[in-house]
PDB file of C-alpha atoms in Angstrom:
ATOM      1  CA  MET A 299     -84.629   1.247  -5.748  1.00 35.00           C
ATOM      2  CA  THR A 300     -81.532   3.027  -6.957  1.00 36.00           C
ATOM      3  CA  ALA A 301     -79.209   3.949  -3.861  1.00 36.00           C
ATOM      4  CA  HIS A 302     -78.385   7.818  -3.676  1.00 35.00           C
ATOM      5  CA  THR A 303     -75.346   9.213  -2.338  1.00 35.00           C
ATOM      6  CA  THR A 304     -74.376  12.653  -0.838  1.00 49.00           C
ATOM      7  CA  GLU A 305     -70.480  12.057  -0.752  1.00 58.00           C
ATOM      8  CA  VAL A 306     -68.930  14.731  -2.398  1.00 66.00           C
ATOM      9  CA  GLY A 307     -65.534  14.653  -3.972  1.00 82.00           C
ATOM     10  CA  THR A 308     -62.277  15.911  -2.494  1.00 85.00           C
ATOM     11  CA  CYS A 309     -61.049  19.642  -2.204  1.00 83.00           C
ATOM     12  CA  ARG A 310     -57.854  21.427  -2.027  1.00 85.00           C
ATOM     13  CA  VAL A 311     -56.532  22.110   1.353  1.00 86.00           C
ATOM     14  CA  ALA A 312     -56.589  26.304   0.700  1.00 85.00           C
ATOM     15  CA  ASP A 313     -60.130  25.581  -0.371  1.00 86.00           C
ATOM     16  CA  LEU A 314     -61.155  23.995   2.786  1.00 86.00           C
ATOM     17  CA  GLN A 315     -59.089  26.301   4.977  1.00 83.00           C
ATOM     18  CA  ALA A 316     -60.991  29.195   2.925  1.00 82.00           C
ATOM     19  CA  ALA A 317     -64.435  27.458   3.745  1.00 85.00           C
ATOM     20  CA  LEU A 318     -63.313  27.377   7.444  1.00 84.00           C
ATOM     21  CA  LEU A 319     -62.510  30.892   7.480  1.00 81.00           C
ATOM     22  CA  GLY A 320     -65.640  32.045   5.820  1.00 77.00           C
ATOM     23  CA  THR A 321     -64.101  33.049   2.446  1.00 76.00           C
ATOM     24  CA  SER A 322     -65.310  32.209  -0.882  1.00 69.00           C
ATOM     25  CA  CYS A 323     -64.708  28.615  -1.828  1.00 75.00           C
ATOM     26  CA  THR A 324     -65.721  25.519  -3.754  1.00 84.00           C
ATOM     27  CA  PRO A 325     -69.429  23.956  -3.031  1.00 87.00           C
ATOM     28  CA  GLN A 326     -67.186  20.629  -2.366  1.00 87.00           C
ATOM     29  CA  ALA A 327     -64.984  22.629   0.230  1.00 86.00           C
ATOM     30  CA  GLU A 328     -68.308  24.037   1.835  1.00 89.00           C
ATOM     31  CA  ALA A 329     -69.743  20.688   2.080  1.00 89.00           C
ATOM     32  CA  HIS A 330     -66.561  19.158   3.877  1.00 88.00           C
ATOM     33  CA  ALA A 331     -66.555  22.095   6.117  1.00 87.00           C
ATOM     34  CA  ARG A 332     -69.998  21.358   7.437  1.00 88.00           C
ATOM     35  CA  VAL A 333     -69.406  17.900   7.905  1.00 88.00           C
ATOM     36  CA  VAL A 334     -66.119  18.929   9.871  1.00 85.00           C
ATOM     37  CA  HIS A 335     -68.048  21.311  11.742  1.00 86.00           C
ATOM     38  CA  GLN A 336     -70.631  18.582  12.882  1.00 85.00           C
ATOM     39  CA  ALA A 337     -68.079  16.539  14.498  1.00 83.00           C
ATOM     40  CA  LEU A 338     -65.835  19.311  15.613  1.00 82.00           C
ATOM     41  CA  PRO A 339     -67.883  22.384  16.557  1.00 83.00           C
ATOM     42  CA  ARG A 340     -65.055  24.484  17.458  1.00 82.00           C
ATOM     43  CA  VAL A 341     -63.496  24.100  14.113  1.00 82.00           C
ATOM     44  CA  TRP A 342     -64.501  27.699  12.900  1.00 80.00           C
ATOM     45  CA  GLU A 343     -63.303  29.287  16.162  1.00 82.00           C
ATOM     46  CA  LEU A 344     -60.086  27.340  16.045  1.00 82.00           C
ATOM     47  CA  SER A 345     -59.387  28.504  12.294  1.00 83.00           C
ATOM     48  CA  HIS A 346     -59.780  32.131  13.131  1.00 82.00           C
ATOM     49  CA  ALA A 347     -57.695  31.365  16.441  1.00 87.00           C
ATOM     50  CA  GLY A 348     -54.850  30.215  14.208  1.00 85.00           C
ATOM     51  CA  ARG A 349     -54.855  33.586  12.164  1.00 87.00           C
ATOM     52  CA  ASP A 350     -55.338  35.639  15.495  1.00 90.00           C
ATOM     53  CA  TRP A 351     -52.331  33.714  17.089  1.00 93.00           C
ATOM     54  CA  ILE A 352     -49.889  34.990  14.328  1.00 95.00           C
ATOM     55  CA  GLY A 353     -50.990  38.631  15.032  1.00 93.00           C
ATOM     56  CA  THR A 354     -50.439  37.945  18.630  1.00 95.00           C
ATOM     57  CA  LEU A 355     -47.244  36.269  18.131  1.00 96.00           C
ATOM     58  CA  LEU A 356     -45.688  39.109  15.923  1.00 96.00           C
ATOM     59  CA  ALA A 357     -46.933  41.626  18.558  1.00 95.00           C
ATOM     60  CA  GLN A 358     -45.073  39.626  21.237  1.00 96.00           C
ATOM     61  CA  LEU A 359     -41.955  39.571  19.388  1.00 96.00           C
ATOM     62  CA  SER A 360     -42.004  43.413  18.454  1.00 95.00           C
ATOM     63  CA  PRO A 361     -39.964  44.284  21.136  1.00 95.00           C
ATOM     64  CA  LEU A 362     -36.892  42.588  19.542  1.00 95.00           C
ATOM     65  CA  ASP A 363     -37.001  44.728  16.515  1.00 93.00           C
ATOM     66  CA  LEU A 364     -37.220  41.950  14.114  1.00 96.00           C
ATOM     67  CA  ALA A 365     -37.528  43.483  10.435  1.00 96.00           C
ATOM     68  CA  GLN A 366     -38.999  40.672   8.720  1.00 97.00           C
ATOM     69  CA  VAL A 367     -41.323  37.611   8.685  1.00 98.00           C
ATOM     70  CA  ALA A 368     -42.183  34.676   6.285  1.00 98.00           C
ATOM     71  CA  ASP A 369     -45.430  32.728   6.226  1.00 97.00           C
ATOM     72  CA  LEU A 370     -44.437  29.461   4.663  1.00 97.00           C
ATOM     73  CA  GLY A 371     -47.264  27.536   3.427  1.00 94.00           C
ATOM     74  CA  CYS A 372     -49.642  30.472   4.029  1.00 92.00           C
ATOM     75  CA  GLY A 373     -52.855  29.100   2.768  1.00 88.00           C
ATOM     76  CA  LEU A 374     -55.447  31.656   1.672  1.00 84.00           C
ATOM     77  CA  PRO A 375     -56.275  35.065   3.250  1.00 82.00           C
ATOM     78  CA  ARG A 376     -58.815  35.613   5.969  1.00 76.00           C
ATOM     79  CA  ARG A 377     -61.346  38.277   5.543  1.00 65.00           C
ATOM     80  CA  SER A 378     -62.905  39.391   8.908  1.00 53.00           C
ATOM     81  CA  PRO A 379     -65.796  39.867   8.692  1.00 48.00           C
ATOM     82  CA  SER A 380     -66.394  37.919   5.622  1.00 46.00           C
ATOM     83  CA  SER A 381     -68.069  40.578   3.757  1.00 52.00           C
ATOM     84  CA  ALA A 382     -65.046  43.029   4.335  1.00 56.00           C
ATOM     85  CA  PRO A 383     -63.247  44.147   1.317  1.00 58.00           C
ATOM     86  CA  ASP A 384     -59.726  43.823   3.168  1.00 57.00           C
ATOM     87  CA  PRO A 385     -58.086  40.854   4.604  1.00 57.00           C
ATOM     88  CA  VAL A 386     -56.635  40.300   7.681  1.00 78.00           C
ATOM     89  CA  ASP A 387     -53.431  38.897   6.748  1.00 88.00           C
ATOM     90  CA  THR A 388     -50.087  38.083   8.065  1.00 93.00           C
ATOM     91  CA  HIS A 389     -48.252  41.294   6.574  1.00 93.00           C
ATOM     92  CA  GLU A 390     -50.892  43.459   8.138  1.00 90.00           C
ATOM     93  CA  TYR A 391     -50.137  41.948  11.540  1.00 93.00           C
ATOM     94  CA  ALA A 392     -46.221  42.253  10.730  1.00 94.00           C
ATOM     95  CA  PHE A 393     -46.383  45.995   9.533  1.00 93.00           C
ATOM     96  CA  ALA A 394     -48.589  46.701  12.791  1.00 92.00           C
ATOM     97  CA  ALA A 395     -45.760  45.082  14.892  1.00 94.00           C
ATOM     98  CA  GLY A 396     -43.066  47.208  13.057  1.00 95.00           C
ATOM     99  CA  MET A 397     -41.672  44.578  10.620  1.00 95.00           C
ATOM    100  CA  GLY A 398     -41.072  46.005   7.374  1.00 93.00           C
ATOM    101  CA  ARG A 399     -40.917  43.045   5.255  1.00 95.00           C
ATOM    102  CA  CYS A 400     -43.378  39.922   4.613  1.00 96.00           C
ATOM    103  CA  ALA A 401     -43.046  36.955   2.568  1.00 96.00           C
ATOM    104  CA  TYR A 402     -45.771  34.508   1.735  1.00 96.00           C
ATOM    105  CA  LEU A 403     -44.782  31.024   0.233  1.00 97.00           C
ATOM    106  CA  ASP A 404     -47.289  28.258  -0.706  1.00 95.00           C
ATOM    107  CA  CYS A 405     -47.053  25.338  -3.341  1.00 94.00           C
ATOM    108  CA  ASP A 406     -50.355  26.539  -4.753  1.00 91.00           C
ATOM    109  CA  PRO A 407     -50.038  29.245  -7.391  1.00 93.00           C
ATOM    110  CA  ASP A 408     -53.685  30.139  -6.708  1.00 88.00           C
ATOM    111  CA  VAL A 409     -53.054  30.803  -3.156  1.00 89.00           C
ATOM    112  CA  VAL A 410     -49.925  32.892  -4.006  1.00 92.00           C
ATOM    113  CA  ALA A 411     -52.034  34.928  -6.617  1.00 90.00           C
ATOM    114  CA  CYS A 412     -53.897  36.356  -3.640  1.00 85.00           C
ATOM    115  CA  ARG A 413     -50.734  37.845  -2.121  1.00 84.00           C
ATOM    116  CA  THR A 414     -49.583  39.826  -5.187  1.00 77.00           C
ATOM    117  CA  GLY A 415     -50.471  43.535  -3.858  1.00 77.00           C
ATOM    118  CA  LEU A 416     -47.307  43.999  -1.665  1.00 79.00           C
ATOM    119  CA  ALA A 417     -45.084  46.661  -2.736  1.00 78.00           C
ATOM    120  CA  LEU A 418     -41.801  45.203  -3.794  1.00 76.00           C
ATOM    121  CA  ASP A 419     -39.623  46.593  -1.072  1.00 80.00           C
ATOM    122  CA  ARG A 420     -42.133  45.491   1.593  1.00 89.00           C
ATOM    123  CA  GLY A 421     -42.176  41.758   0.504  1.00 92.00           C
ATOM    124  CA  GLY A 422     -44.038  39.557  -1.747  1.00 93.00           C
ATOM    125  CA  ALA A 423     -45.594  35.955  -2.605  1.00 95.00           C
ATOM    126  CA  ALA A 424     -43.630  33.012  -4.494  1.00 96.00           C
ATOM    127  CA  VAL A 425     -44.678  29.499  -5.274  1.00 97.00           C
ATOM    128  CA  ALA A 426     -42.172  27.307  -3.435  1.00 97.00           C
ATOM    129  CA  ASP A 427     -42.195  23.635  -2.062  1.00 96.00           C
ATOM    130  CA  ILE A 428     -41.138  24.047   1.416  1.00 96.00           C
ATOM    131  CA  THR A 429     -39.789  20.531   1.495  1.00 96.00           C
ATOM    132  CA  ASP A 430     -37.262  21.875  -0.975  1.00 97.00           C
ATOM    133  CA  PRO A 431     -34.467  24.276   0.512  1.00 96.00           C
ATOM    134  CA  CYS A 432     -33.422  25.337  -2.845  1.00 97.00           C
ATOM    135  CA  GLN A 433     -37.002  26.437  -3.817  1.00 98.00           C
ATOM    136  CA  VAL A 434     -37.462  28.041  -0.171  1.00 98.00           C
ATOM    137  CA  ARG A 435     -34.245  29.961  -0.438  1.00 97.00           C
ATOM    138  CA  ALA A 436     -34.974  31.407  -3.789  1.00 97.00           C
ATOM    139  CA  ALA A 437     -38.637  32.274  -3.170  1.00 97.00           C
ATOM    140  CA  LEU A 438     -37.643  34.076   0.071  1.00 97.00           C
ATOM    141  CA  ALA A 439     -34.959  36.044  -1.922  1.00 96.00           C
ATOM    142  CA  ALA A 440     -37.465  37.175  -4.687  1.00 94.00           C
ATOM    143  CA  CYS A 441     -39.807  38.337  -1.960  1.00 94.00           C
ATOM    144  CA  ALA A 442     -37.236  40.671  -0.355  1.00 93.00           C
ATOM    145  CA  ILE A 443     -36.294  38.507   2.738  1.00 96.00           C
ATOM    146  CA  ASN A 444     -32.655  39.218   3.561  1.00 95.00           C
ATOM    147  CA  LEU A 445     -31.542  35.733   4.933  1.00 95.00           C
ATOM    148  CA  GLY A 446     -28.380  37.450   6.454  1.00 95.00           C
ATOM    149  CA  GLU A 447     -30.657  38.990   9.227  1.00 96.00           C
ATOM    150  CA  PRO A 448     -33.029  37.639  11.717  1.00 97.00           C
ATOM    151  CA  VAL A 449     -36.498  36.510  10.386  1.00 97.00           C
ATOM    152  CA  VAL A 450     -39.617  34.987  11.721  1.00 98.00           C
ATOM    153  CA  LEU A 451     -40.392  31.983  10.008  1.00 98.00           C
ATOM    154  CA  VAL A 452     -44.190  30.874  10.658  1.00 98.00           C
ATOM    155  CA  LEU A 453     -45.425  27.398   9.839  1.00 97.00           C
ATOM    156  CA  GLY A 454     -49.236  27.547  10.456  1.00 93.00           C
ATOM    157  CA  TRP A 455     -50.538  23.764  10.419  1.00 90.00           C
ATOM    158  CA  VAL A 456     -48.079  22.970   7.708  1.00 93.00           C
ATOM    159  CA  LEU A 457     -46.069  20.365   9.566  1.00 95.00           C
ATOM    160  CA  ALA A 458     -49.370  18.221   9.846  1.00 91.00           C
ATOM    161  CA  LEU A 459     -49.395  17.939   5.973  1.00 91.00           C
ATOM    162  CA  LEU A 460     -46.145  16.133   6.661  1.00 94.00           C
ATOM    163  CA  ASP A 461     -44.644  12.831   8.230  1.00 94.00           C
ATOM    164  CA  ASP A 462     -41.990  12.966  10.615  1.00 95.00           C
ATOM    165  CA  ASP A 463     -38.944  12.511   8.260  1.00 96.00           C
ATOM    166  CA  GLN A 464     -40.530  15.396   6.094  1.00 96.00           C
ATOM    167  CA  ALA A 465     -41.061  17.632   9.032  1.00 97.00           C
ATOM    168  CA  HIS A 466     -37.663  17.047  10.311  1.00 96.00           C
ATOM    169  CA  GLY A 467     -36.241  17.856   7.098  1.00 96.00           C
ATOM    170  CA  VAL A 468     -38.219  21.031   6.776  1.00 97.00           C
ATOM    171  CA  LEU A 469     -37.203  22.305  10.475  1.00 97.00           C
ATOM    172  CA  ALA A 470     -33.581  21.256   9.802  1.00 96.00           C
ATOM    173  CA  SER A 471     -33.240  23.046   6.565  1.00 97.00           C
ATOM    174  CA  LEU A 472     -35.076  26.454   7.732  1.00 97.00           C
ATOM    175  CA  SER A 473     -32.763  26.314  10.814  1.00 95.00           C
ATOM    176  CA  ALA A 474     -29.685  25.987   8.586  1.00 95.00           C
ATOM    177  CA  LEU A 475     -31.179  28.574   6.237  1.00 95.00           C
ATOM    178  CA  ALA A 476     -31.967  31.417   8.900  1.00 96.00           C
ATOM    179  CA  ALA A 477     -29.589  33.831  10.298  1.00 96.00           C
ATOM    180  CA  GLU A 478     -28.859  33.457  14.140  1.00 94.00           C
ATOM    181  CA  GLY A 479     -31.538  35.383  16.113  1.00 94.00           C
ATOM    182  CA  SER A 480     -34.362  34.162  13.784  1.00 96.00           C
ATOM    183  CA  TYR A 481     -37.511  32.714  15.420  1.00 97.00           C
ATOM    184  CA  LEU A 482     -39.496  29.607  13.990  1.00 97.00           C
ATOM    185  CA  ALA A 483     -43.191  29.579  15.021  1.00 98.00           C
ATOM    186  CA  VAL A 484     -45.390  26.444  14.828  1.00 97.00           C
ATOM    187  CA  SER A 485     -49.018  25.690  15.027  1.00 95.00           C
ATOM    188  CA  HIS A 486     -50.294  22.188  15.014  1.00 93.00           C
ATOM    189  CA  PRO A 487     -53.400  20.167  15.666  1.00 89.00           C
ATOM    190  CA  THR A 488     -53.173  17.715  18.655  1.00 88.00           C
ATOM    191  CA  GLY A 489     -55.175  15.268  20.663  1.00 74.00           C
ATOM    192  CA  TRP A 490     -56.955  12.068  19.751  1.00 61.00           C
ATOM    193  CA  GLY A 491     -60.161  13.502  18.152  1.00 64.00           C
ATOM    194  CA  PRO A 492     -61.345  13.079  14.625  1.00 73.00           C
ATOM    195  CA  TRP A 493     -59.152  15.796  13.134  1.00 73.00           C
ATOM    196  CA  SER A 494     -56.727  13.395  11.043  1.00 78.00           C
ATOM    197  CA  THR A 495     -59.596  11.254   9.638  1.00 82.00           C
ATOM    198  CA  LEU A 496     -62.109  14.365   8.537  1.00 83.00           C
ATOM    199  CA  LEU A 497     -59.351  16.316   7.061  1.00 83.00           C
ATOM    200  CA  THR A 498     -57.879  13.708   5.347  1.00 84.00           C
ATOM    201  CA  ARG A 499     -61.236  12.668   3.758  1.00 85.00           C
ATOM    202  CA  ALA A 500     -61.965  15.954   2.941  1.00 85.00           C
ATOM    203  CA  THR A 501     -58.550  16.728   1.039  1.00 85.00           C
ATOM    204  CA  GLY A 502     -57.239  13.386   0.251  1.00 85.00           C
ATOM    205  CA  ALA A 503     -53.937  14.668   1.926  1.00 84.00           C
ATOM    206  CA  ARG A 504     -52.791  12.756   5.146  1.00 87.00           C
ATOM    207  CA  VAL A 505     -53.443  15.290   8.086  1.00 86.00           C
ATOM    208  CA  ARG A 506     -51.735  14.123  11.128  1.00 89.00           C
ATOM    209  CA  SER A 507     -52.135  14.929  14.816  1.00 89.00           C
ATOM    210  CA  ARG A 508     -49.002  15.483  16.974  1.00 92.00           C
ATOM    211  CA  SER A 509     -48.726  15.777  20.944  1.00 92.00           C
ATOM    212  CA  ALA A 510     -46.674  18.291  22.860  1.00 93.00           C
ATOM    213  CA  GLN A 511     -43.769  15.917  23.173  1.00 94.00           C
ATOM    214  CA  ASP A 512     -43.933  14.977  19.260  1.00 95.00           C
ATOM    215  CA  LEU A 513     -43.317  18.684  18.634  1.00 95.00           C
ATOM    216  CA  LEU A 514     -40.601  19.132  21.163  1.00 95.00           C
ATOM    217  CA  ASP A 515     -38.955  15.989  19.570  1.00 95.00           C
ATOM    218  CA  LEU A 516     -39.056  17.550  16.171  1.00 95.00           C
ATOM    219  CA  LEU A 517     -37.506  20.938  17.474  1.00 95.00           C
ATOM    220  CA  ALA A 518     -34.844  19.329  19.391  1.00 93.00           C
ATOM    221  CA  GLY A 519     -34.305  16.890  16.277  1.00 93.00           C
ATOM    222  CA  ALA A 520     -33.639  19.911  14.278  1.00 93.00           C
ATOM    223  CA  GLY A 521     -31.212  21.856  16.784  1.00 91.00           C
ATOM    224  CA  LEU A 522     -33.987  24.160  17.525  1.00 93.00           C
ATOM    225  CA  HIS A 523     -34.208  25.841  20.883  1.00 86.00           C
ATOM    226  CA  PRO A 524     -37.747  25.965  22.404  1.00 87.00           C
ATOM    227  CA  HIS A 525     -38.317  29.737  23.526  1.00 92.00           C
ATOM    228  CA  GLN A 526     -42.006  29.029  24.401  1.00 94.00           C
ATOM    229  CA  GLY A 527     -44.542  26.011  24.278  1.00 84.00           C
ATOM    230  CA  PRO A 528     -46.043  23.941  23.288  1.00 94.00           C
ATOM    231  CA  THR A 529     -49.074  26.208  24.348  1.00 95.00           C
ATOM    232  CA  PRO A 530     -52.750  25.589  23.538  1.00 93.00           C
ATOM    233  CA  VAL A 531     -53.347  28.082  21.184  1.00 92.00           C
ATOM    234  CA  ASP A 532     -56.430  29.738  23.303  1.00 90.00           C
ATOM    235  CA  ALA A 533     -53.773  30.635  26.142  1.00 93.00           C
ATOM    236  CA  TRP A 534     -51.006  32.155  23.745  1.00 94.00           C
ATOM    237  CA  PRO A 535     -49.162  34.381  24.787  1.00 94.00           C
ATOM    238  CA  GLN A 536     -49.299  33.060  28.267  1.00 93.00           C
ATOM    239  CA  PRO A 537     -47.352  29.999  28.771  1.00 91.00           C
ATOM    240  CA  ALA A 538     -49.861  26.896  29.409  1.00 92.00           C
ATOM    241  CA  CYS A 539     -49.612  23.225  29.729  1.00 91.00           C
ATOM    242  CA  PRO A 540     -51.613  21.462  27.207  1.00 89.00           C
ATOM    243  CA  THR A 541     -54.549  19.330  28.753  1.00 86.00           C
ATOM    244  CA  PRO A 542     -56.727  16.512  27.804  1.00 81.00           C
ATOM    245  CA  GLY A 543     -59.145  18.832  26.055  1.00 80.00           C
ATOM    246  CA  THR A 544     -56.351  20.772  23.921  1.00 85.00           C
ATOM    247  CA  ASP A 545     -57.044  20.657  20.082  1.00 86.00           C
ATOM    248  CA  VAL A 546     -54.271  23.125  18.630  1.00 90.00           C
ATOM    249  CA  LEU A 547     -50.873  23.796  20.041  1.00 94.00           C
ATOM    250  CA  CYS A 548     -48.399  26.532  19.258  1.00 96.00           C
ATOM    251  CA  ALA A 549     -44.682  26.747  19.793  1.00 97.00           C
ATOM    252  CA  LEU A 550     -41.937  29.079  19.315  1.00 97.00           C
ATOM    253  CA  ALA A 551     -38.272  28.220  18.956  1.00 96.00           C
ATOM    254  CA  ARG A 552     -35.194  30.480  18.450  1.00 94.00           C
ATOM    255  CA  ILE A 553     -32.579  29.604  15.905  1.00 93.00           C
ATOM    256  CA  GLY A 554     -29.000  29.856  16.888  1.00 80.00           C
ATOM    257  CA  GLY A 555     -29.104  29.555  20.599  1.00 55.00           C
ATOM    258  CA  ALA A 556     -31.225  30.011  23.686  1.00 50.00           C
ATOM    259  CA  ARG A 557     -32.558  33.443  24.754  1.00 46.00           C
TER     260      ARG A 557
END
């Protein structure tokens, strides 16, 4: 009797993200999203919570009169609800918070192509490998980000795709790149659940979990000054200590000294 298998091939990280956010994606991504959801029932909620966190973060920082934000490794936009024509995206949160410019950087050209509607003086989108400081600098400049002025740099789940050396290199290069008074915000999966195995199996990319102390060590190693966190995403913007049930952590650091 011939054996049958239901195993599907891997999918792009962006496609899996799209499936978890309820947007259009490939059949492989939808299949993997169902598997992840069976093992981690909160994964849909957490995927949206990560995007909501960006909105809460930018509203929280609005009293500081920061004018620009860059979403690094931005991934595909979210639509909420899934049938709505307009994405709920970082630039919308930024403009609502009084920030005039928003840049999107990603290594996937298809992701960047989804963000081409911004007016040239309001930001833009560009292909860049965030582990390459020269590419990041050029891409931000192409998106109307003035690195001589403070900027909010957002790394949503991006560090989970990097090993410790790569993560340290990215944080250190961003710290050196951005003007004093800039902020760097990070979200990251944590805990000892099946995050890493499931997402690695789905995408073929090694996905890592890190503890609160791991994140603090990475920030400190890059000379970044913790401003808030690591805080469970559910609690943000209120400071809160991680518990054994915490699955996603967020942290905010200031570049160029404590405040």
